[in-house]
PDB file of C-alpha atoms in Angstrom:
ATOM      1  CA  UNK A 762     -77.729  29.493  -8.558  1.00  0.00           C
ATOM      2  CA  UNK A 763     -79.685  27.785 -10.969  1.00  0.00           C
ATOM      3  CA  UNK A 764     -79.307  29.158 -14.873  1.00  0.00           C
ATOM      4  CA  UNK A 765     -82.809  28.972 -16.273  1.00  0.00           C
ATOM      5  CA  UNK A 766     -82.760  32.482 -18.842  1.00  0.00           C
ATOM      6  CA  UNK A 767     -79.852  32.987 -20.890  1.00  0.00           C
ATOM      7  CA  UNK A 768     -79.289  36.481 -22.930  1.00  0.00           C
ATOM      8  CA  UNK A 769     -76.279  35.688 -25.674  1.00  0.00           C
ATOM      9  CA  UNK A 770     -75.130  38.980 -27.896  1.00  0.00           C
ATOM     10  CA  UNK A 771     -75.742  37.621 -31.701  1.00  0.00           C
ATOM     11  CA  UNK A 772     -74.044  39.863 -34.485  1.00  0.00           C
ATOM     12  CA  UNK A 773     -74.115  39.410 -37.986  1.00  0.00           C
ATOM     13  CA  UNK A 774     -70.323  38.446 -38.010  1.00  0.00           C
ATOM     14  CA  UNK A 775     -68.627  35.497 -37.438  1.00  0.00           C
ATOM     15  CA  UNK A 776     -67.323  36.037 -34.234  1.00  0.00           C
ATOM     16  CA  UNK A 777     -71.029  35.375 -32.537  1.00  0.00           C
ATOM     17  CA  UNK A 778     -70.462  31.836 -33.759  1.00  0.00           C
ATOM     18  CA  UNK A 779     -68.503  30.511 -30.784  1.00  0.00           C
ATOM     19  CA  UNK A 780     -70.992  32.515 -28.517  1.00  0.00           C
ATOM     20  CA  UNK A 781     -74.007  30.899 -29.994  1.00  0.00           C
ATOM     21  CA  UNK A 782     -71.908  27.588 -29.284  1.00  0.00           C
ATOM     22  CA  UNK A 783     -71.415  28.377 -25.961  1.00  0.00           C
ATOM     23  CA  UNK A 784     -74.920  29.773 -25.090  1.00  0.00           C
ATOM     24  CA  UNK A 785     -76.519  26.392 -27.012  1.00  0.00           C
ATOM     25  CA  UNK A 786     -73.983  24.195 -24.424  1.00  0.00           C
ATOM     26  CA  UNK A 787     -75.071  25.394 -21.594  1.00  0.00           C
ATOM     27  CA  UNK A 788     -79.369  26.140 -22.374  1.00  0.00           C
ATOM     28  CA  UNK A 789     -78.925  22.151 -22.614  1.00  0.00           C
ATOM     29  CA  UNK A 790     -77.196  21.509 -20.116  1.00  0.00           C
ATOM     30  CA  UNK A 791     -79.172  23.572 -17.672  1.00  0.00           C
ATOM     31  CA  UNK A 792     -82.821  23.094 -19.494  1.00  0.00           C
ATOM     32  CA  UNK A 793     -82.718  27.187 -19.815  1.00  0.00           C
ATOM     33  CA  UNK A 794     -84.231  29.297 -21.969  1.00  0.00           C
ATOM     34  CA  UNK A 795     -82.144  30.687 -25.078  1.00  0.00           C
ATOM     35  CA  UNK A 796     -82.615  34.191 -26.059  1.00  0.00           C
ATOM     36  CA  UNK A 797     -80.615  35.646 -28.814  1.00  0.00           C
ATOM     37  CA  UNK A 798     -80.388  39.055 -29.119  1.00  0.00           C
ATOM     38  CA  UNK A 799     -79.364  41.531 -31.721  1.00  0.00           C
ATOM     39  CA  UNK A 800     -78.908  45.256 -31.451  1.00  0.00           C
ATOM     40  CA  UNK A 801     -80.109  47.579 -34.540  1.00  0.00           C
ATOM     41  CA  UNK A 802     -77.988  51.374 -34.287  1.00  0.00           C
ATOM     42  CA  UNK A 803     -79.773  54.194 -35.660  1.00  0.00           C
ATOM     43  CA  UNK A 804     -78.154  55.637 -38.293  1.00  0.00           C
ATOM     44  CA  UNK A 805     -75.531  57.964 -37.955  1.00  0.00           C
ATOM     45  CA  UNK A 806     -76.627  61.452 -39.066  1.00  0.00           C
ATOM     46  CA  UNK A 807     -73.734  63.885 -40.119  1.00  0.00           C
ATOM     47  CA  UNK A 808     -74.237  67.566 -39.745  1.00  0.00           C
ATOM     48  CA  UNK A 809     -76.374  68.679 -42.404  1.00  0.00           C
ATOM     49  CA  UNK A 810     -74.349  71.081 -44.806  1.00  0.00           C
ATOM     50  CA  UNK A 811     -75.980  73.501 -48.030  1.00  0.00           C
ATOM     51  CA  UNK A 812     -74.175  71.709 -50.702  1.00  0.00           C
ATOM     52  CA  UNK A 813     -76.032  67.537 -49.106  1.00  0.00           C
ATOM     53  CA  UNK A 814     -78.985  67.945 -50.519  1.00  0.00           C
ATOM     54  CA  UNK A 815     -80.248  64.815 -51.692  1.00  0.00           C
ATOM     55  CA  UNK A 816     -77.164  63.090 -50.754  1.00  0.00           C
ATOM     56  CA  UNK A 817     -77.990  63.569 -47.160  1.00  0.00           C
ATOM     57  CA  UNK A 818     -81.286  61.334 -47.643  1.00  0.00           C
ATOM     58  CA  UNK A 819     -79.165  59.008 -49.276  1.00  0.00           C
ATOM     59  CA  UNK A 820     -76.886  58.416 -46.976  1.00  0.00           C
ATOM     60  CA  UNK A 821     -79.211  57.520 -44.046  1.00  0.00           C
ATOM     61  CA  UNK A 822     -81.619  55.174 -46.348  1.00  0.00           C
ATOM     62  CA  UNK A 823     -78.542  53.238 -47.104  1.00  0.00           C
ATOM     63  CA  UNK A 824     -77.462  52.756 -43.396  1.00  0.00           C
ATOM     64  CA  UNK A 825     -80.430  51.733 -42.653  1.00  0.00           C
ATOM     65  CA  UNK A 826     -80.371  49.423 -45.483  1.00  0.00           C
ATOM     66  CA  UNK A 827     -77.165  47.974 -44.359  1.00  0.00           C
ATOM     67  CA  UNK A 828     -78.285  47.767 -40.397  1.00  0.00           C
ATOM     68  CA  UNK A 829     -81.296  46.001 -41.686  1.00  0.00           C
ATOM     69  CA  UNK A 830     -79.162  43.630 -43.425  1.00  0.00           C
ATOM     70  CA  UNK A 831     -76.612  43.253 -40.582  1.00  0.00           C
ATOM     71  CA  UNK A 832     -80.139  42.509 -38.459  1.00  0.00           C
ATOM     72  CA  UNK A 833     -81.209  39.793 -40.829  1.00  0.00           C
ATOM     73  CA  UNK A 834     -77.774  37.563 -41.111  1.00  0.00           C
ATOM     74  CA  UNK A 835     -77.861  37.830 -37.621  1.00  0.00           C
ATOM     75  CA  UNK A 836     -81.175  36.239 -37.000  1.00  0.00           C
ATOM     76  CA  UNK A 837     -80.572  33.738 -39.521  1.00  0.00           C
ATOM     77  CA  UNK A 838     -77.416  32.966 -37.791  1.00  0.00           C
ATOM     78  CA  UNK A 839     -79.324  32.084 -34.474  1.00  0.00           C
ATOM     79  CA  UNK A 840     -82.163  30.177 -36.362  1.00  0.00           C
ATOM     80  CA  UNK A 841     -79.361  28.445 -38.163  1.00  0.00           C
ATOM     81  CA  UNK A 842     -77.710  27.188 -35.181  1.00  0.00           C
ATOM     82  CA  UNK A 843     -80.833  25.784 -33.178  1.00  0.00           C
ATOM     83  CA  UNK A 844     -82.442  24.193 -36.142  1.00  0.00           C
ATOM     84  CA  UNK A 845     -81.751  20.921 -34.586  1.00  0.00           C
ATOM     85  CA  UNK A 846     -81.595  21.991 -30.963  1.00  0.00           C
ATOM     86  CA  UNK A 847     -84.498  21.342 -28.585  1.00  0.00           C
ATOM     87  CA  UNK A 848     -84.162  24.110 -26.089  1.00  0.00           C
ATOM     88  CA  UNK A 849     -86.176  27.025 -25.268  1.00  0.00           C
ATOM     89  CA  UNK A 850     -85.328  29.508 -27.656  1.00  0.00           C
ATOM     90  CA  UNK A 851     -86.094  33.279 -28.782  1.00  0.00           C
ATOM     91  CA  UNK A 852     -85.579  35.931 -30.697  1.00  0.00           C
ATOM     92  CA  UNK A 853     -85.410  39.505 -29.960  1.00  0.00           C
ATOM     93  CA  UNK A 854     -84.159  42.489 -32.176  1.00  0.00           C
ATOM     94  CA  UNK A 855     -84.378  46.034 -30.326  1.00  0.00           C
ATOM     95  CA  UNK A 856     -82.806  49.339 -32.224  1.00  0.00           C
ATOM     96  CA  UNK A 857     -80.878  52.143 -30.065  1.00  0.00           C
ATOM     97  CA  UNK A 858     -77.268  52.512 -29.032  1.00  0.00           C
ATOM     98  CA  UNK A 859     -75.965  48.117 -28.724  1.00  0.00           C
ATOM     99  CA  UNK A 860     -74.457  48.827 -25.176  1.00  0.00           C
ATOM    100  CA  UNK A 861     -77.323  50.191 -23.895  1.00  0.00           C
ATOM    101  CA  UNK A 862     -79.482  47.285 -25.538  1.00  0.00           C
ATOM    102  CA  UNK A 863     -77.534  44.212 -24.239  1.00  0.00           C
ATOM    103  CA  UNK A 864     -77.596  46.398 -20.853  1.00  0.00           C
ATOM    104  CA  UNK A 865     -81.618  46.600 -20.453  1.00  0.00           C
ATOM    105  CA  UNK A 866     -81.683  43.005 -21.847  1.00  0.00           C
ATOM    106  CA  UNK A 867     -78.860  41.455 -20.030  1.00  0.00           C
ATOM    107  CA  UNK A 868     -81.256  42.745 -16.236  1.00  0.00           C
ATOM    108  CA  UNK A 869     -83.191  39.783 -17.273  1.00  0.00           C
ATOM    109  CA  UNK A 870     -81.711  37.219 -17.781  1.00  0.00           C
ATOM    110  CA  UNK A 871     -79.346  34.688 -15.239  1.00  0.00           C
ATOM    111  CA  UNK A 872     -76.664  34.669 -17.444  1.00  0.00           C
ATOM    112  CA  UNK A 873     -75.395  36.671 -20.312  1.00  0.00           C
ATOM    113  CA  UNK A 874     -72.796  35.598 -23.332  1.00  0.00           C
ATOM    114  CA  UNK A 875     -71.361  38.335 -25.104  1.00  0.00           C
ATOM    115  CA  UNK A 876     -67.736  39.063 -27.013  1.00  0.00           C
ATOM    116  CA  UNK A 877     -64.805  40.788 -26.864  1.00  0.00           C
ATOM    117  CA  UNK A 878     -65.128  44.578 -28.187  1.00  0.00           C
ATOM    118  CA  UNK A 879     -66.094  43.907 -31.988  1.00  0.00           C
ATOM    119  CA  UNK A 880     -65.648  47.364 -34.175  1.00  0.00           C
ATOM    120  CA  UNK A 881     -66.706  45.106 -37.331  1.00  0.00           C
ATOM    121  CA  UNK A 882     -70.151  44.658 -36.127  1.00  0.00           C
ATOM    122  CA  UNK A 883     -70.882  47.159 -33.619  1.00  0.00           C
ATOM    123  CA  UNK A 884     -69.385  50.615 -34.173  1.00  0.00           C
ATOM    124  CA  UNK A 885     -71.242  52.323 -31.749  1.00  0.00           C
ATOM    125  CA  UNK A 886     -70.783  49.970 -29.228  1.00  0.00           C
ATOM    126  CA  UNK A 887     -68.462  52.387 -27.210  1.00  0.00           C
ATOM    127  CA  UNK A 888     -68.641  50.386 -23.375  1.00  0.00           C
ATOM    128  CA  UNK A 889     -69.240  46.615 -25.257  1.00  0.00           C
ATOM    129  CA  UNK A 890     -68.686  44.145 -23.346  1.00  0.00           C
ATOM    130  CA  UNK A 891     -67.293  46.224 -20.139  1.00  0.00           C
ATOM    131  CA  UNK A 892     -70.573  47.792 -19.547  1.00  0.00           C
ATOM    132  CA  UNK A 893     -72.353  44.582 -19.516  1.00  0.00           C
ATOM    133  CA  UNK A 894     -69.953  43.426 -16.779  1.00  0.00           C
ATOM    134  CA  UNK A 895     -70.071  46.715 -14.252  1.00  0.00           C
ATOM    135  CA  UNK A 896     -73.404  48.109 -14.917  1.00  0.00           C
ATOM    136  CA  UNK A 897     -76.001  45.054 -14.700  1.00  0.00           C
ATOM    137  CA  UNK A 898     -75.328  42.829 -11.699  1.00  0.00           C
ATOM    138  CA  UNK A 899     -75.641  40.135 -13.961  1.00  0.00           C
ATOM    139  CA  UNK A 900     -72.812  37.167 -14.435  1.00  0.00           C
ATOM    140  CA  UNK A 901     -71.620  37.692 -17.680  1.00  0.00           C
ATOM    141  CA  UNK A 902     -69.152  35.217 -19.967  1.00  0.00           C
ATOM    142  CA  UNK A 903     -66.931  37.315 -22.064  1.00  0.00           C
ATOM    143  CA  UNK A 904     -66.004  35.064 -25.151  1.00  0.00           C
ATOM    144  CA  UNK A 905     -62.819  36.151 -26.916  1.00  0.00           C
ATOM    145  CA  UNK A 906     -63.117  36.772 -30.857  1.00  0.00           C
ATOM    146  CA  UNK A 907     -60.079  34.311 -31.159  1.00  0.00           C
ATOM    147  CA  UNK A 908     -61.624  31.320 -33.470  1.00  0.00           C
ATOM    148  CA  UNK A 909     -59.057  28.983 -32.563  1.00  0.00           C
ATOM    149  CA  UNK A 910     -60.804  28.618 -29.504  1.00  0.00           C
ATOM    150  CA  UNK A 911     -62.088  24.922 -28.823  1.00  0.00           C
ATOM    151  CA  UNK A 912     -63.188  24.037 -25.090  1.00  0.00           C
ATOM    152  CA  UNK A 913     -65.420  26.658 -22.714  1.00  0.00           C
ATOM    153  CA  UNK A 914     -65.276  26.149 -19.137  1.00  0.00           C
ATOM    154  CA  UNK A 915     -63.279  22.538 -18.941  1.00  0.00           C
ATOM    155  CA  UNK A 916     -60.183  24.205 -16.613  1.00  0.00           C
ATOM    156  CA  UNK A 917     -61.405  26.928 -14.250  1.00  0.00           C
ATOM    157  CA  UNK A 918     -59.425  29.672 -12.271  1.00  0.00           C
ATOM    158  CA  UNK A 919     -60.870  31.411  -9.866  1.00  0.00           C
ATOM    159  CA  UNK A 920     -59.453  34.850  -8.194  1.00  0.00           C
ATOM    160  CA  UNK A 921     -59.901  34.162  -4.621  1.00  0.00           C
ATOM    161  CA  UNK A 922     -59.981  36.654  -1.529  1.00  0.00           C
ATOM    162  CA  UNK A 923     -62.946  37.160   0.868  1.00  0.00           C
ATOM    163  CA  UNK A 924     -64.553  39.849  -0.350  1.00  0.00           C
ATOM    164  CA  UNK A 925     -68.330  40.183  -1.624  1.00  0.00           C
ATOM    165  CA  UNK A 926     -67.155  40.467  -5.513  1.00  0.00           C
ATOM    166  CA  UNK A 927     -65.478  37.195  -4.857  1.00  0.00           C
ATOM    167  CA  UNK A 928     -67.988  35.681  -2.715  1.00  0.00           C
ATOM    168  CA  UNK A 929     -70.499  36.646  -5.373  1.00  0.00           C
ATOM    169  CA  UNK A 930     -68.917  35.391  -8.227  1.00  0.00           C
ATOM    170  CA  UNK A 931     -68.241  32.340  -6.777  1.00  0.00           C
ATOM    171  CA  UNK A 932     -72.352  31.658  -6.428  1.00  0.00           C
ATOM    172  CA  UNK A 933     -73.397  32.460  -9.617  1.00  0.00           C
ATOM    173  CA  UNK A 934     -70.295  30.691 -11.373  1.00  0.00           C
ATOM    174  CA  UNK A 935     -70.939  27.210  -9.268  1.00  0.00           C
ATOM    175  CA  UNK A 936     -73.000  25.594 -12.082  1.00  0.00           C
ATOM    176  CA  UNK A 937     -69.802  25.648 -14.345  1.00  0.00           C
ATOM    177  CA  UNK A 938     -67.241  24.660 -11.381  1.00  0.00           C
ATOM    178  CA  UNK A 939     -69.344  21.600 -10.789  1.00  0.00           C
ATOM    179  CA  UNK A 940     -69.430  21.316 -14.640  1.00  0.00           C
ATOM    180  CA  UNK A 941     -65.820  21.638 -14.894  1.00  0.00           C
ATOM    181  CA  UNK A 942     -62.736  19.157 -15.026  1.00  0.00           C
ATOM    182  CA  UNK A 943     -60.232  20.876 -13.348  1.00  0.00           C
ATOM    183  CA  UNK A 944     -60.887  24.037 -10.854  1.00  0.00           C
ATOM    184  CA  UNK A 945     -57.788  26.109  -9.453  1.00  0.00           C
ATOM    185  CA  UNK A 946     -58.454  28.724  -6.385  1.00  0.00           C
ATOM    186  CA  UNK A 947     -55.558  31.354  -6.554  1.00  0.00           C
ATOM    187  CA  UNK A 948     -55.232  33.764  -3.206  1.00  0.00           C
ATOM    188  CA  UNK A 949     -52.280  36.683  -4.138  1.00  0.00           C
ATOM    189  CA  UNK A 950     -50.555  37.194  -1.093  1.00  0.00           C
ATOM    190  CA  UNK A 951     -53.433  35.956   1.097  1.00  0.00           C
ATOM    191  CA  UNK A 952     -53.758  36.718   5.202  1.00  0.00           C
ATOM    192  CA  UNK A 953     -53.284  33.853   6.524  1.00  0.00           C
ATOM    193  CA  UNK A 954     -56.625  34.781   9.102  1.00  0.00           C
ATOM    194  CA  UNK A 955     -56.843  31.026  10.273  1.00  0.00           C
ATOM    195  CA  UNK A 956     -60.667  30.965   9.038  1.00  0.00           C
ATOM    196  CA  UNK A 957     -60.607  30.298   5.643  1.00  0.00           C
ATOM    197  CA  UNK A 958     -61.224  33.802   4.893  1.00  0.00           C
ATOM    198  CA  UNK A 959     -58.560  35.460   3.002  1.00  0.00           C
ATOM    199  CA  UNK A 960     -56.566  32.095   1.989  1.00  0.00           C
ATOM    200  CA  UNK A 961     -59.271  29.546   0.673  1.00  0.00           C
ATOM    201  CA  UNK A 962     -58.439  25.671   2.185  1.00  0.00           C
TER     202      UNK A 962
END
């Protein structure tokens, strides 16, 4: 499968960083084109009560003040980080509910980079990243929010049984096995079938 489109999840925190690191790595590596992405929520609107008033109005024009904020580190963050980069690159904010967002985006693309559930940036996000993963055929990287992390992708393991999940992730994850130094297949109690079905040779 060749990776020519790549969709990576851009918040205004700091855990998008190593994302952004990893989505830069590999639009280089593969010539692809980079598209950050950031998700806008709508405000959240409390139930209206006698005694609001003008508080209610308030309330919404600074959340919107804030998510417009958020929306602006964010792309700054992603302009920041391919200053020096020549790659294919774009920008895209859209405004609705984040899951749903990276979900219409992510359809798109050949590969999508986003992080481990993130209540900092994206409160709404209720199905972030798991919805990404079962709900848009796509293959997705899920990059923990751990910043000690260093290396992406160097030392492989791949679940192994003959199944079409497995079969299927295997394809669209060969540009990173062939990219990687060290690959381990792992089989739990395999069958031995005698056709390299079940238990990988």
């Amino acid at each position: 499968m060749a990776i020519k489109d790549i969709l990576v999840h851009v918040d205004s925190t700091s855990k998008s960083d190593l994302r952004l690191k990893i989505g830069i790595e590999l639009a280089e590596r593969n010539d692809a084109h980079l598209v950050g992405l950031h998700a806008k929520p709508f405000p959240y609107i409390p139930p209206v009560t006698p005694d609001m008033g003008a508080m209610y109005s308030e309330l919404i024009d600074e959340q919107q003040e804030l998510i417009d904020q958020n929306a602006d580190a964010a792309q700054k963050k992603f302009e920041t980080a391919l200053r020096n980069v020549k790659v294919s690159q774009e920008w895209r904010v859209a405004s609705g509910d984040p899951s749903e967002v990276v979900r219409r985006n992510a359809r798109y693309a050949d590969l999508v980079i986003v992080g481990q559930s993130n209540e900092e940036a994206d409160r709404q996000a209720t199905d972030l990243p798991e919805g990404v993963l079962l709900s848009t055929g796509r293959p997705t990287i899920v990059v923990p929010n751990d910043p000690n992390v260093k290396t992406f992708a160097r030392n492989i393991m791949v679940a192994w049984d003959d199944g079409i999940q497995a079969t299927r992730a295997i394809h669209d994850a060969m540009p990173l096995l062939k990219a990687a130094e060290n690959v381990t297949v792992m089989a739990v109690n395999p069958k031995d079938t005698g056709d390299h079905g079940a238990s990988p040779c």
